[in-house]
PDB file of C-alpha atoms in Angstrom:
ATOM      1  CA  MET A   1     113.352 143.104  36.406  1.00 93.00           C
ATOM      2  CA  LYS A   2     110.193 142.237  34.524  1.00 93.00           C
ATOM      3  CA  LEU A   3     106.859 143.067  36.057  1.00 95.00           C
ATOM      4  CA  ASN A   4     104.578 140.295  34.665  1.00 94.00           C
ATOM      5  CA  GLY A   5     103.748 137.867  37.362  1.00 95.00           C
ATOM      6  CA  THR A   6     106.080 139.558  39.921  1.00 97.00           C
ATOM      7  CA  SER A   7     104.769 140.238  43.448  1.00 98.00           C
ATOM      8  CA  ALA A   8     104.967 143.934  44.512  1.00 98.00           C
ATOM      9  CA  ILE A   9     104.109 146.020  47.640  1.00 98.00           C
ATOM     10  CA  VAL A  10     103.277 149.630  47.561  1.00 98.00           C
ATOM     11  CA  THR A  11     102.877 151.625  50.758  1.00 98.00           C
ATOM     12  CA  GLY A  12     100.652 154.678  50.925  1.00 97.00           C
ATOM     13  CA  ALA A  13      98.805 153.053  48.034  1.00 97.00           C
ATOM     14  CA  GLY A  14      95.344 154.416  48.800  1.00 97.00           C
ATOM     15  CA  SER A  15      96.085 157.803  47.130  1.00 95.00           C
ATOM     16  CA  GLY A  16      98.485 160.068  45.296  1.00 95.00           C
ATOM     17  CA  LEU A  17     101.849 158.724  44.305  1.00 97.00           C
ATOM     18  CA  GLY A  18     101.267 155.364  45.867  1.00 97.00           C
ATOM     19  CA  ALA A  19      97.960 154.831  44.017  1.00 98.00           C
ATOM     20  CA  ALA A  20      99.436 155.800  40.720  1.00 98.00           C
ATOM     21  CA  THR A  21     102.330 153.451  41.297  1.00 98.00           C
ATOM     22  CA  ALA A  22     100.091 150.527  42.159  1.00 98.00           C
ATOM     23  CA  ARG A  23      98.069 151.085  38.976  1.00 98.00           C
ATOM     24  CA  ALA A  24     101.264 151.253  36.840  1.00 98.00           C
ATOM     25  CA  LEU A  25     102.681 148.047  38.404  1.00 98.00           C
ATOM     26  CA  ALA A  26      99.365 146.232  37.982  1.00 98.00           C
ATOM     27  CA  ALA A  27      99.133 147.378  34.367  1.00 98.00           C
ATOM     28  CA  GLY A  28     102.474 145.768  33.776  1.00 97.00           C
ATOM     29  CA  GLY A  29     101.253 142.492  35.127  1.00 98.00           C
ATOM     30  CA  ALA A  30     102.542 142.648  38.710  1.00 98.00           C
ATOM     31  CA  ARG A  31     100.485 141.172  41.622  1.00 98.00           C
ATOM     32  CA  VAL A  32     100.204 144.216  43.888  1.00 98.00           C
ATOM     33  CA  ALA A  33      99.603 144.397  47.641  1.00 98.00           C
ATOM     34  CA  LEU A  34      98.451 147.870  48.596  1.00 98.00           C
ATOM     35  CA  PHE A  35      99.502 148.895  52.091  1.00 98.00           C
ATOM     36  CA  ASP A  36      97.845 151.917  53.611  1.00 98.00           C
ATOM     37  CA  LEU A  37      96.794 153.223  57.076  1.00 97.00           C
ATOM     38  CA  SER A  38      93.342 153.547  55.577  1.00 96.00           C
ATOM     39  CA  GLU A  39      92.040 150.131  54.507  1.00 95.00           C
ATOM     40  CA  GLU A  40      89.055 151.845  52.835  1.00 97.00           C
ATOM     41  CA  ALA A  41      91.291 153.974  50.626  1.00 97.00           C
ATOM     42  CA  ALA A  42      93.516 151.045  49.749  1.00 98.00           C
ATOM     43  CA  ALA A  43      90.507 148.853  48.909  1.00 98.00           C
ATOM     44  CA  ARG A  44      89.142 151.388  46.453  1.00 98.00           C
ATOM     45  CA  VAL A  45      92.309 151.300  44.424  1.00 98.00           C
ATOM     46  CA  ALA A  46      92.742 147.495  44.938  1.00 98.00           C
ATOM     47  CA  ALA A  47      89.274 146.896  43.509  1.00 98.00           C
ATOM     48  CA  GLU A  48      90.124 148.919  40.459  1.00 97.00           C
ATOM     49  CA  ILE A  49      93.350 146.997  39.612  1.00 98.00           C
ATOM     50  CA  GLY A  50      92.725 143.578  41.089  1.00 97.00           C
ATOM     51  CA  GLY A  51      95.143 144.055  43.922  1.00 98.00           C
ATOM     52  CA  LEU A  52      95.081 143.189  47.653  1.00 98.00           C
ATOM     53  CA  ALA A  53      94.358 145.926  50.176  1.00 98.00           C
ATOM     54  CA  ILE A  54      96.118 145.562  53.578  1.00 98.00           C
ATOM     55  CA  PRO A  55      95.798 148.027  56.434  1.00 98.00           C
ATOM     56  CA  VAL A  56      99.159 148.751  57.974  1.00 98.00           C
ATOM     57  CA  ASP A  57     100.929 151.377  60.242  1.00 98.00           C
ATOM     58  CA  VAL A  58     104.299 151.384  58.436  1.00 98.00           C
ATOM     59  CA  SER A  59     106.026 152.694  61.602  1.00 97.00           C
ATOM     60  CA  ASP A  60     104.919 149.750  63.742  1.00 98.00           C
ATOM     61  CA  ALA A  61     106.974 146.557  63.753  1.00 98.00           C
ATOM     62  CA  ALA A  62     104.091 144.201  64.461  1.00 98.00           C
ATOM     63  CA  SER A  63     101.740 145.775  61.976  1.00 98.00           C
ATOM     64  CA  GLY A  64     104.377 145.619  59.299  1.00 98.00           C
ATOM     65  CA  GLU A  65     105.226 142.008  59.963  1.00 98.00           C
ATOM     66  CA  ALA A  66     101.557 141.018  59.822  1.00 98.00           C
ATOM     67  CA  ALA A  67     101.066 142.931  56.543  1.00 98.00           C
ATOM     68  CA  PHE A  68     104.044 141.296  54.849  1.00 98.00           C
ATOM     69  CA  ALA A  69     102.791 137.935  55.958  1.00 98.00           C
ATOM     70  CA  ARG A  70      99.409 138.534  54.511  1.00 98.00           C
ATOM     71  CA  ALA A  71     100.821 139.767  51.202  1.00 98.00           C
ATOM     72  CA  ALA A  72     103.276 136.781  50.982  1.00 98.00           C
ATOM     73  CA  ALA A  73     100.448 134.332  51.724  1.00 98.00           C
ATOM     74  CA  ALA A  74      98.353 135.804  48.788  1.00 97.00           C
ATOM     75  CA  HIS A  75     100.945 136.637  46.246  1.00 97.00           C
ATOM     76  CA  GLY A  76     104.162 135.009  47.255  1.00 96.00           C
ATOM     77  CA  PRO A  77     107.189 136.953  48.723  1.00 96.00           C
ATOM     78  CA  ALA A  78     107.544 140.366  47.006  1.00 98.00           C
ATOM     79  CA  ARG A  79     110.388 141.307  44.711  1.00 98.00           C
ATOM     80  CA  ILE A  80     109.397 144.896  44.445  1.00 98.00           C
ATOM     81  CA  LEU A  81     108.710 147.382  47.254  1.00 98.00           C
ATOM     82  CA  VAL A  82     107.742 150.991  46.699  1.00 98.00           C
ATOM     83  CA  ASN A  83     107.614 153.192  49.790  1.00 98.00           C
ATOM     84  CA  CYS A  84     105.145 156.037  49.248  1.00 97.00           C
ATOM     85  CA  ALA A  85     103.588 156.291  52.736  1.00 96.00           C
ATOM     86  CA  GLY A  86     104.377 159.616  54.315  1.00 93.00           C
ATOM     87  CA  VAL A  87     103.148 162.691  56.063  1.00 92.00           C
ATOM     88  CA  ALA A  88     103.979 166.414  55.494  1.00 90.00           C
ATOM     89  CA  PRO A  89     103.985 168.288  58.801  1.00 89.00           C
ATOM     90  CA  VAL A  90     104.395 171.985  58.762  1.00 91.00           C
ATOM     91  CA  CYS A  91     105.460 173.640  62.037  1.00 93.00           C
ATOM     92  CA  LYS A  92     107.998 176.231  62.957  1.00 94.00           C
ATOM     93  CA  VAL A  93     110.433 175.476  65.825  1.00 96.00           C
ATOM     94  CA  LEU A  94     109.566 178.927  67.302  1.00 96.00           C
ATOM     95  CA  GLY A  95     106.066 179.607  66.024  1.00 92.00           C
ATOM     96  CA  LYS A  96     103.284 181.889  66.968  1.00 91.00           C
ATOM     97  CA  GLN A  97     101.672 179.127  69.009  1.00 88.00           C
ATOM     98  CA  GLY A  98     104.917 178.632  70.956  1.00 95.00           C
ATOM     99  CA  LEU A  99     107.718 176.209  70.968  1.00 96.00           C
ATOM    100  CA  MET A 100     107.421 173.115  68.659  1.00 96.00           C
ATOM    101  CA  SER A 101     106.888 170.033  70.721  1.00 95.00           C
ATOM    102  CA  LEU A 102     109.027 167.003  70.540  1.00 96.00           C
ATOM    103  CA  ASP A 103     105.942 164.905  69.743  1.00 95.00           C
ATOM    104  CA  ALA A 104     105.225 167.078  66.699  1.00 94.00           C
ATOM    105  CA  TYR A 105     108.798 166.569  65.442  1.00 96.00           C
ATOM    106  CA  ARG A 106     108.766 162.776  66.287  1.00 96.00           C
ATOM    107  CA  ALA A 107     105.501 162.225  64.384  1.00 94.00           C
ATOM    108  CA  GLY A 108     107.134 163.140  61.018  1.00 94.00           C
ATOM    109  CA  ILE A 109     110.260 161.086  61.692  1.00 97.00           C
ATOM    110  CA  GLU A 110     108.218 158.004  62.809  1.00 97.00           C
ATOM    111  CA  VAL A 111     106.183 157.785  59.574  1.00 96.00           C
ATOM    112  CA  ASN A 112     108.617 159.110  56.934  1.00 97.00           C
ATOM    113  CA  LEU A 113     111.920 157.679  58.109  1.00 98.00           C
ATOM    114  CA  ILE A 114     111.289 154.951  60.583  1.00 98.00           C
ATOM    115  CA  GLY A 115     108.286 153.754  58.534  1.00 98.00           C
ATOM    116  CA  THR A 116     110.507 153.582  55.451  1.00 98.00           C
ATOM    117  CA  PHE A 117     113.195 151.660  57.281  1.00 98.00           C
ATOM    118  CA  ASN A 118     110.685 149.234  58.758  1.00 98.00           C
ATOM    119  CA  MET A 119     109.259 148.359  55.322  1.00 98.00           C
ATOM    120  CA  LEU A 120     112.804 148.105  53.829  1.00 98.00           C
ATOM    121  CA  ARG A 121     114.087 145.726  56.480  1.00 98.00           C
ATOM    122  CA  LEU A 122     111.027 143.402  56.348  1.00 98.00           C
ATOM    123  CA  PHE A 123     111.183 143.347  52.555  1.00 98.00           C
ATOM    124  CA  ALA A 124     114.927 142.530  52.512  1.00 98.00           C
ATOM    125  CA  GLN A 125     114.415 139.765  55.045  1.00 98.00           C
ATOM    126  CA  ASP A 126     112.069 137.993  52.705  1.00 97.00           C
ATOM    127  CA  ALA A 127     113.663 138.871  49.416  1.00 98.00           C
ATOM    128  CA  GLN A 128     117.079 137.499  50.400  1.00 98.00           C
ATOM    129  CA  ALA A 129     115.618 133.934  50.374  1.00 97.00           C
ATOM    130  CA  LEU A 130     114.195 134.133  46.833  1.00 97.00           C
ATOM    131  CA  ASP A 131     115.779 132.485  43.865  1.00 97.00           C
ATOM    132  CA  PRO A 132     117.882 134.924  41.897  1.00 97.00           C
ATOM    133  CA  LEU A 133     116.626 136.167  38.555  1.00 96.00           C
ATOM    134  CA  GLU A 134     118.747 137.177  35.526  1.00 91.00           C
ATOM    135  CA  GLY A 135     121.980 138.905  36.714  1.00 94.00           C
ATOM    136  CA  GLY A 136     121.540 137.606  40.245  1.00 97.00           C
ATOM    137  CA  GLU A 137     118.756 140.042  41.065  1.00 98.00           C
ATOM    138  CA  ARG A 138     116.321 139.255  43.903  1.00 98.00           C
ATOM    139  CA  GLY A 139     114.557 142.505  44.566  1.00 98.00           C
ATOM    140  CA  VAL A 140     114.173 146.185  44.114  1.00 98.00           C
ATOM    141  CA  ILE A 141     113.303 148.830  46.760  1.00 98.00           C
ATOM    142  CA  VAL A 142     112.216 152.317  45.684  1.00 98.00           C
ATOM    143  CA  ASN A 143     111.838 154.857  48.581  1.00 98.00           C
ATOM    144  CA  THR A 144     110.304 158.342  48.410  1.00 98.00           C
ATOM    145  CA  ALA A 145     112.148 161.433  49.744  1.00 97.00           C
ATOM    146  CA  SER A 146     111.476 164.992  48.587  1.00 96.00           C
ATOM    147  CA  ILE A 147     113.538 167.889  47.267  1.00 96.00           C
ATOM    148  CA  ALA A 148     112.911 169.314  50.694  1.00 95.00           C
ATOM    149  CA  ALA A 149     115.659 166.926  51.850  1.00 97.00           C
ATOM    150  CA  TYR A 150     118.042 169.352  50.123  1.00 97.00           C
ATOM    151  CA  GLU A 151     116.255 172.652  50.296  1.00 95.00           C
ATOM    152  CA  GLY A 152     113.849 172.473  53.302  1.00 93.00           C
ATOM    153  CA  GLN A 153     111.755 175.486  53.753  1.00 92.00           C
ATOM    154  CA  ILE A 154     110.893 177.463  56.914  1.00 93.00           C
ATOM    155  CA  GLY A 155     108.360 175.297  58.843  1.00 93.00           C
ATOM    156  CA  GLN A 156     109.658 172.062  57.373  1.00 94.00           C
ATOM    157  CA  THR A 157     112.252 171.043  59.997  1.00 96.00           C
ATOM    158  CA  ALA A 158     110.517 167.740  60.712  1.00 96.00           C
ATOM    159  CA  TYR A 159     109.565 167.016  57.168  1.00 95.00           C
ATOM    160  CA  ALA A 160     112.923 167.942  55.535  1.00 96.00           C
ATOM    161  CA  SER A 161     115.003 166.110  58.161  1.00 97.00           C
ATOM    162  CA  SER A 162     112.904 162.975  57.855  1.00 97.00           C
ATOM    163  CA  LYS A 163     113.301 163.016  54.037  1.00 98.00           C
ATOM    164  CA  ALA A 164     116.998 163.721  54.335  1.00 98.00           C
ATOM    165  CA  GLY A 165     117.175 160.616  56.483  1.00 98.00           C
ATOM    166  CA  VAL A 166     115.564 158.594  53.599  1.00 98.00           C
ATOM    167  CA  VAL A 167     118.200 159.964  51.265  1.00 98.00           C
ATOM    168  CA  GLY A 168     120.949 159.018  53.821  1.00 98.00           C
ATOM    169  CA  LEU A 169     119.479 155.489  54.156  1.00 98.00           C
ATOM    170  CA  THR A 170     119.669 154.773  50.375  1.00 98.00           C
ATOM    171  CA  LEU A 171     123.387 154.211  49.651  1.00 98.00           C
ATOM    172  CA  PRO A 172     124.379 152.258  52.823  1.00 98.00           C
ATOM    173  CA  ALA A 173     121.347 149.967  52.376  1.00 98.00           C
ATOM    174  CA  ALA A 174     122.207 149.465  48.715  1.00 98.00           C
ATOM    175  CA  ARG A 175     125.785 148.583  49.618  1.00 98.00           C
ATOM    176  CA  GLU A 176     124.707 146.162  52.322  1.00 98.00           C
ATOM    177  CA  PHE A 177     122.134 144.422  50.118  1.00 98.00           C
ATOM    178  CA  ALA A 178     124.298 144.322  46.976  1.00 98.00           C
ATOM    179  CA  PRO A 179     125.632 140.805  47.732  1.00 98.00           C
ATOM    180  CA  LEU A 180     122.045 139.640  47.915  1.00 98.00           C
ATOM    181  CA  GLY A 181     121.033 141.069  44.537  1.00 98.00           C
ATOM    182  CA  ILE A 182     118.673 143.632  46.130  1.00 98.00           C
ATOM    183  CA  ARG A 183     118.810 147.116  44.726  1.00 98.00           C
ATOM    184  CA  VAL A 184     117.796 150.314  46.663  1.00 98.00           C
ATOM    185  CA  CYS A 185     116.958 153.645  45.009  1.00 98.00           C
ATOM    186  CA  THR A 186     115.073 156.778  46.146  1.00 98.00           C
ATOM    187  CA  ILE A 187     113.024 159.290  44.285  1.00 98.00           C
ATOM    188  CA  ALA A 188     112.930 162.920  45.422  1.00 98.00           C
ATOM    189  CA  PRO A 189     109.869 164.600  43.967  1.00 97.00           C
ATOM    190  CA  GLY A 190     109.332 168.303  43.661  1.00 96.00           C
ATOM    191  CA  ILE A 191     105.841 169.838  43.804  1.00 94.00           C
ATOM    192  CA  PHE A 192     103.406 167.180  42.716  1.00 94.00           C
ATOM    193  CA  GLU A 193      99.647 167.238  42.392  1.00 88.00           C
ATOM    194  CA  THR A 194      98.221 165.465  45.372  1.00 81.00           C
ATOM    195  CA  ALA A 195      94.910 165.495  47.239  1.00 74.00           C
ATOM    196  CA  MET A 196      96.359 168.085  49.575  1.00 65.00           C
ATOM    197  CA  LEU A 197      97.396 170.436  46.782  1.00 73.00           C
ATOM    198  CA  ARG A 198      94.174 169.943  44.858  1.00 72.00           C
ATOM    199  CA  SER A 199      92.346 171.250  47.992  1.00 66.00           C
ATOM    200  CA  LEU A 200      94.051 174.639  47.508  1.00 66.00           C
ATOM    201  CA  PRO A 201      92.376 177.397  45.471  1.00 75.00           C
ATOM    202  CA  GLN A 202      93.141 177.121  41.782  1.00 84.00           C
ATOM    203  CA  ALA A 203      95.109 180.407  41.892  1.00 80.00           C
ATOM    204  CA  ALA A 204      97.380 178.870  44.508  1.00 72.00           C
ATOM    205  CA  GLN A 205      97.912 175.762  42.448  1.00 79.00           C
ATOM    206  CA  ASP A 206      98.699 177.768  39.423  1.00 84.00           C
ATOM    207  CA  SER A 207     101.201 179.866  41.445  1.00 83.00           C
ATOM    208  CA  LEU A 208     102.975 176.741  42.696  1.00 85.00           C
ATOM    209  CA  GLY A 209     103.110 175.275  39.208  1.00 90.00           C
ATOM    210  CA  ALA A 210     104.495 178.567  37.721  1.00 92.00           C
ATOM    211  CA  SER A 211     107.456 178.328  40.195  1.00 93.00           C
ATOM    212  CA  VAL A 212     108.754 175.215  38.375  1.00 96.00           C
ATOM    213  CA  PRO A 213     111.291 176.212  35.639  1.00 96.00           C
ATOM    214  CA  TYR A 214     110.135 173.611  33.089  1.00 97.00           C
ATOM    215  CA  PRO A 215     107.616 172.264  32.683  1.00 96.00           C
ATOM    216  CA  SER A 216     105.857 175.124  34.594  1.00 95.00           C
ATOM    217  CA  ARG A 217     103.242 173.122  36.268  1.00 93.00           C
ATOM    218  CA  LEU A 218     102.707 170.658  39.134  1.00 93.00           C
ATOM    219  CA  GLY A 219     104.095 167.173  38.566  1.00 95.00           C
ATOM    220  CA  ASN A 220     101.452 164.461  38.155  1.00 95.00           C
ATOM    221  CA  ALA A 221     101.555 161.119  39.990  1.00 97.00           C
ATOM    222  CA  ALA A 222     101.808 159.132  36.725  1.00 97.00           C
ATOM    223  CA  GLU A 223     105.130 160.742  36.074  1.00 98.00           C
ATOM    224  CA  TYR A 224     106.375 159.528  39.409  1.00 98.00           C
ATOM    225  CA  ALA A 225     105.026 155.996  38.655  1.00 98.00           C
ATOM    226  CA  ASP A 226     106.814 156.081  35.265  1.00 98.00           C
ATOM    227  CA  LEU A 227     110.110 156.648  37.058  1.00 98.00           C
ATOM    228  CA  VAL A 228     109.461 153.763  39.506  1.00 98.00           C
ATOM    229  CA  LEU A 229     108.920 151.454  36.487  1.00 98.00           C
ATOM    230  CA  HIS A 230     112.180 152.600  34.888  1.00 98.00           C
ATOM    231  CA  ILE A 231     114.126 151.974  38.130  1.00 98.00           C
ATOM    232  CA  VAL A 232     112.589 148.536  38.395  1.00 98.00           C
ATOM    233  CA  ALA A 233     113.548 147.771  34.802  1.00 97.00           C
ATOM    234  CA  ASN A 234     117.071 149.251  34.829  1.00 97.00           C
ATOM    235  CA  GLN A 235     119.379 146.963  36.749  1.00 97.00           C
ATOM    236  CA  MET A 236     122.239 149.532  36.835  1.00 98.00           C
ATOM    237  CA  LEU A 237     120.215 152.003  38.926  1.00 98.00           C
ATOM    238  CA  ASN A 238     121.298 151.330  42.463  1.00 98.00           C
ATOM    239  CA  GLY A 239     122.151 153.412  45.526  1.00 98.00           C
ATOM    240  CA  GLU A 240     120.990 156.600  43.955  1.00 98.00           C
ATOM    241  CA  THR A 241     118.431 159.378  44.826  1.00 98.00           C
ATOM    242  CA  ILE A 242     116.867 160.787  41.705  1.00 98.00           C
ATOM    243  CA  ARG A 243     115.197 164.193  41.663  1.00 98.00           C
ATOM    244  CA  ILE A 244     112.040 164.632  39.615  1.00 98.00           C
ATOM    245  CA  ASP A 245     111.253 168.327  39.973  1.00 97.00           C
ATOM    246  CA  GLY A 246     111.389 170.225  36.627  1.00 97.00           C
ATOM    247  CA  ALA A 247     114.634 171.899  37.872  1.00 97.00           C
ATOM    248  CA  LEU A 248     112.870 173.475  40.826  1.00 95.00           C
ATOM    249  CA  ARG A 249     114.986 174.568  43.791  1.00 95.00           C
ATOM    250  CA  LEU A 250     112.882 175.528  46.801  1.00 91.00           C
ATOM    251  CA  PRO A 251     113.223 179.117  48.220  1.00 91.00           C
ATOM    252  CA  PRO A 252     113.343 179.620  52.014  1.00 92.00           C
ATOM    253  CA  LYS A 253     109.578 180.062  52.173  1.00 87.00           C
TER     254      LYS A 253
END
């Protein structure tokens, strides 16, 4: 799928992987709607790239519907959806503070898994009615999981299981949407440089980067965005989760 003139939606677009993806899509000529829980954060990036900032709680049905309607009214129905909105809760089931609450577990599932599904279903609903492009393609969805979906560490029960759910969502959704010409892929990043990681002492950042076999550094958001662009462009990529991690495999802790 070509980017120029195409409408795209990026969730979690106010920072990190989402912001880098919004910039990359806009640089390719796409009309980008930036969804984020923080309208202020989305607006800063939107002003930079000429996009549209829309506040949204991805895990809420009504909020998602309203956001999609606003994006469609401004740019037309989207043909590209990139789900980057997410949280990274850390909590042991049996921790020093006591038993992990169901609410703490539920919070990670709500945003990372239910939020991804909510955006996916609303996108597909609109994209199915679009005129097909070359090869019958109508849309592309790129979700974000994590290598923690495969090697979750101690304290990551909520995070790892939510991301494993995103991986599990990918193939059945791709199979269901195939007759409609809508592709679904997922990216599973390793340790990437984000605002949270940048807040750590430099020694801690260097240590994390050194744990990556090659290249021995933190991933940068532009590398994630480059992979998004390739998935969008390569019509044969469908139903797959792609690791981008420098051959890293997470240890237990």
